[in-house]
Coordinates of C-alpha atoms in Angstrom, one line a residue:
Chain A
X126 CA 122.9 99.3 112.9
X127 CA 125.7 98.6 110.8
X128 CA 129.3 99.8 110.3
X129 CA 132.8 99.5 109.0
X130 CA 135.7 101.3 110.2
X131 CA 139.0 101.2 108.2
X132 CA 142.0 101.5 110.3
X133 CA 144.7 103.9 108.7
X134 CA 143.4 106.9 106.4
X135 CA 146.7 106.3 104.1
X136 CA 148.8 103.5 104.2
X137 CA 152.1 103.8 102.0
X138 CA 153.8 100.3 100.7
X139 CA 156.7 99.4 98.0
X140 CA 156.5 98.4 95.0
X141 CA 156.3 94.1 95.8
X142 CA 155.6 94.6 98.8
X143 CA 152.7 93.3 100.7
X144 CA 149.4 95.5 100.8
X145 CA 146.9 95.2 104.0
X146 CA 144.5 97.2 104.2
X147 CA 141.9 96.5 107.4
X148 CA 138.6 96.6 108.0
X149 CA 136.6 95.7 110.8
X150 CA 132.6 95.5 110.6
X151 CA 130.1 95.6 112.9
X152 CA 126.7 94.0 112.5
X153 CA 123.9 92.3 114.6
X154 CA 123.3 90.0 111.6
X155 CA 125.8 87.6 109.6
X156 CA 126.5 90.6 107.1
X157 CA 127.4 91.2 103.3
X158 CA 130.8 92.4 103.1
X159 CA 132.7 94.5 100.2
X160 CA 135.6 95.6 99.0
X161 CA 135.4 98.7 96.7
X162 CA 138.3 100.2 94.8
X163 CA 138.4 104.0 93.3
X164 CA 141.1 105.3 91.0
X165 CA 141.9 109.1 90.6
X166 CA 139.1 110.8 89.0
X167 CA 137.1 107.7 88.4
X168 CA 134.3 105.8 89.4
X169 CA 133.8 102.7 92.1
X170 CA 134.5 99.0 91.3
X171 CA 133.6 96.2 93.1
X172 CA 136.9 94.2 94.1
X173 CA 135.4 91.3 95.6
X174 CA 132.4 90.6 97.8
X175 CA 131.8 88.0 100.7
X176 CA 128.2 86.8 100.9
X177 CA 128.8 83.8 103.8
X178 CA 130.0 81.2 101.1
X179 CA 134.0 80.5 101.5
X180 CA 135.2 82.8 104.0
X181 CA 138.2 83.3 101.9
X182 CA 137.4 85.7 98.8
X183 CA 139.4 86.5 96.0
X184 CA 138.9 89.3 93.8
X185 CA 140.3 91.4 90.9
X186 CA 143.9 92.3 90.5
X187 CA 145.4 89.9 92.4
X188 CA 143.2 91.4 95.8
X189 CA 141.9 88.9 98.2
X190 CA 139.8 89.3 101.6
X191 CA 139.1 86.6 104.7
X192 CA 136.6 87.1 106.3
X193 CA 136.6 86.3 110.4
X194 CA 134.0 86.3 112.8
X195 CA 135.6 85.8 115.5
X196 CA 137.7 89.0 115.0
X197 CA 134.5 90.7 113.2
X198 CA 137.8 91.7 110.5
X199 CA 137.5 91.8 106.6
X200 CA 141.0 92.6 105.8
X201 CA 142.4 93.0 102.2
X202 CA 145.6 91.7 101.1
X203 CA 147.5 91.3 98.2
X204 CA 150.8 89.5 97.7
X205 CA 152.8 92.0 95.6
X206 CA 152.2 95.8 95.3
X207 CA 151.5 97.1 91.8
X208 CA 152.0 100.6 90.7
X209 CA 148.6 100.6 89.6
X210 CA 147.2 99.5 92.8
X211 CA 147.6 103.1 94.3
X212 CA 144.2 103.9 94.8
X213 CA 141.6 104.9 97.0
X214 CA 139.9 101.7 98.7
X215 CA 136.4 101.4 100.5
X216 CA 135.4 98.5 102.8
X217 CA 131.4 98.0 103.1
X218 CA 129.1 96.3 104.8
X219 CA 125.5 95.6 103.8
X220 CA 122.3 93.0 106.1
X221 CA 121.2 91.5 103.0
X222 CA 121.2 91.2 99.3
X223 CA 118.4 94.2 99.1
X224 CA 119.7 96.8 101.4
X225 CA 122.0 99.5 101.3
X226 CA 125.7 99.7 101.6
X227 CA 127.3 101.6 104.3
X228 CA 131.0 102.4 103.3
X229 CA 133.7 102.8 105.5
X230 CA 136.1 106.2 106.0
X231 CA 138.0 104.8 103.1
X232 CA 142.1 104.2 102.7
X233 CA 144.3 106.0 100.3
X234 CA 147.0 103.3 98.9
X235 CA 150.4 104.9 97.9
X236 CA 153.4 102.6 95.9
X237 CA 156.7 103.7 96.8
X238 CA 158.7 102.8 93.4
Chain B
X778 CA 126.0 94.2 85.4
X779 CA 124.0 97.1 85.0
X780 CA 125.3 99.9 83.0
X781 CA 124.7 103.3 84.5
X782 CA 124.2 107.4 82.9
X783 CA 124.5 110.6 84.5
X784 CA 123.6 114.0 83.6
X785 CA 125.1 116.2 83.9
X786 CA 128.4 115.0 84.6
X787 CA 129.5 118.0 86.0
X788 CA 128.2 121.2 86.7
X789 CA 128.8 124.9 88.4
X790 CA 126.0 126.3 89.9
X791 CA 125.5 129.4 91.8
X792 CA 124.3 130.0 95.4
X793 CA 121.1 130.1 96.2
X794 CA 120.2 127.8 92.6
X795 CA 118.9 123.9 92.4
X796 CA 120.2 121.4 90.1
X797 CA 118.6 118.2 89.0
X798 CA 121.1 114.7 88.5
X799 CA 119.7 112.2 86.2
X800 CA 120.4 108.5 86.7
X801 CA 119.6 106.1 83.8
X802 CA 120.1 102.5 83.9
X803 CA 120.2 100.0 80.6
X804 CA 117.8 97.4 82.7
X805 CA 115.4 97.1 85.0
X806 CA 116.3 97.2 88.8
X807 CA 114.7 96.7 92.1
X808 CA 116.8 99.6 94.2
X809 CA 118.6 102.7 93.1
X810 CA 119.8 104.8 95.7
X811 CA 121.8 108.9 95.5
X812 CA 125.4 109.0 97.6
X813 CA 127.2 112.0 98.5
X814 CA 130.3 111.5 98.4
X815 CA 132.3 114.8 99.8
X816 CA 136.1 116.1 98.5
X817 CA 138.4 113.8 100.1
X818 CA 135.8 111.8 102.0
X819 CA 133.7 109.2 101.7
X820 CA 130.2 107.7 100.3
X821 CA 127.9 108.6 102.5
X822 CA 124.3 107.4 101.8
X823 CA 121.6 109.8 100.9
X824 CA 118.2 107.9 100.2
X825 CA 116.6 105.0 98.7
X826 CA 115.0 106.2 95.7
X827 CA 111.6 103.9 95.9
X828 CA 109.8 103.5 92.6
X829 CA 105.9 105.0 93.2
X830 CA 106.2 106.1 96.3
X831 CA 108.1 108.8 98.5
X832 CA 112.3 107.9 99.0
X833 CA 114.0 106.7 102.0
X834 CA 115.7 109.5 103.4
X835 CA 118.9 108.7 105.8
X836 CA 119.7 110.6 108.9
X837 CA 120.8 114.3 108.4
X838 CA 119.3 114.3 104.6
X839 CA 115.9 115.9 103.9
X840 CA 113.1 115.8 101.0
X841 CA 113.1 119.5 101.3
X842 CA 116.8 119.8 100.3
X843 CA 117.1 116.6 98.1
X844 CA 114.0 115.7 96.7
X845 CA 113.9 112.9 95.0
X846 CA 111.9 111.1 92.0
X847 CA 111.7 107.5 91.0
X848 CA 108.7 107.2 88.2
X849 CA 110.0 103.7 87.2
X850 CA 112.3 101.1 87.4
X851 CA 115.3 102.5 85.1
X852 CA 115.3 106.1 86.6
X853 CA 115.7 108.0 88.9
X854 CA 116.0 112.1 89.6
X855 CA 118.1 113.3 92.9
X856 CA 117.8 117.5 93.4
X857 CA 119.7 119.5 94.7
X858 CA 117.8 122.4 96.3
X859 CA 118.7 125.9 97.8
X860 CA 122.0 125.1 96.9
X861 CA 125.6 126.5 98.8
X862 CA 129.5 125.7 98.7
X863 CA 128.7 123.0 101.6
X864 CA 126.7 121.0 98.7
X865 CA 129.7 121.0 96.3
X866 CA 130.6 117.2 96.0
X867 CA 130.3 114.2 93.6
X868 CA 126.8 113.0 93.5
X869 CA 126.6 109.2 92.7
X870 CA 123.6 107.0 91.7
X871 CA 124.0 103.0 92.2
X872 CA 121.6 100.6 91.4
X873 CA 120.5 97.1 92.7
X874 CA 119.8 95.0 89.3
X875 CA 116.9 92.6 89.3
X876 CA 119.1 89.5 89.1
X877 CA 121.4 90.6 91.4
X878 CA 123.3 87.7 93.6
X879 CA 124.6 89.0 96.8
X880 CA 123.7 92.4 96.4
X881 CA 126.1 93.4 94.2
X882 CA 125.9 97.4 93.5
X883 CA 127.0 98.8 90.4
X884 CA 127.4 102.8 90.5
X885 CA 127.3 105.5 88.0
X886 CA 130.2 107.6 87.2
X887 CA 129.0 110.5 89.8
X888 CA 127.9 114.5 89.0
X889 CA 130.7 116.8 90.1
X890 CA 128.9 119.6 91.6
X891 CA 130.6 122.9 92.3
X892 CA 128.4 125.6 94.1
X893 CA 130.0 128.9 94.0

């Protein structure tokens, strides 16, 4: 079976700062990973998505992820915190491009002005 | 991309009542699926809504309390049967689109379902 877990619940950054957020997967076949992003009181968007092509993914809003077997990690990072980055982010993991995706616990980003 | 409907988009229902979601998609698809998605948690998958035939139910979900319809490939019904407070959460529907690379899901923008 598959799974994410998403270490940290909340994780709280200034404004410029660096964000990482971390996810680690687990998977008994070279997996689909995602990174989801939820504003207040809105919908999910896909951030970016690694499907075993560069191991290095970039995504919307400045967001990138690297992927890393050997530490079976998917951690998202982004340079500079943005006010509008404070969000609610999902890590997920799928087998294959026609299965479902299992989400993670899911971590609430805060910007500290 | 695959743009996605959903009626209603909120409701409050009372104890004891069932409510029907709609999902509607612009295009044709090969997989819809229903999420749960409780207050402050996370997605947590409900079934795979399979077009013609009976859904894919995950652990802990039932056809008995979440039935579910799929007549063809743009839509798809989720229920909500029997209803009470436990069941009040936002109710999402995402879809697999036929030219889909690397299984990119798209989801709708969810039912908000209050059970009093």
């Amino acid at each position: 079976a598959q799974s994410v877990t998403q270490l940290g619940s909340h994780v709280s950054v200034s404004e410029g700062a660096l964000v990482l957020l971390r996810c680690n997967y687990s998977s008994s076949v070279p997996p689909y990973l995602f990174w989801y992003v939820q504003y207040p009181n809105q919908g999910l968007q896909l951030l970016l998505k690694y499907t075993s092509a560069a191991t290095l993914v970039k995504g919307i809003n400045g967001f990138e992820a690297e992927f890393k077997k050997s530490e079976t990690s998917f951690h998202l990072t982004k340079p500079s915190a943005h006010m509008s980055d404070a969000a609610e982010y999902f890590c997920a993991v799928s087998e294959n491009s026609a299965s479902k995706i299992i989400f993670g616990s899911g971590t609430r980003l805060s910007i500290r002005p | 991309s695959a743009v996605i409907s959903q009626k209603p988009s909120r409701d409050i229902c009372q104890r004891g009542t069932s409510l029907t979601i709609q999902c509607q998609v612009d295009s044709q698809v090969t997989m819809m699926f229903w999420y749960r998605q409780q207050p402050g948690q996370s997605l947590t998958l409900i079934a795979t809504a399979n077009q013609g035939s009976e859904a894919t139910y995950e652990s802990g979900f039932v056809i008995d309390k979440f039935p579910i319809s799929r007549p063809n490939l743009t839509f798809s019904t989720l229920t909500v049967s029997n209803m009470s407070p436990e069941d009040s959460s936002i109710y999402l529907c995402s879809v697999l689109p036929l030219a889909g690379l690397g299984n990119e899901q798209f989801f709708g923008p969810g039912t908000r379902l209050t059970v009093l």
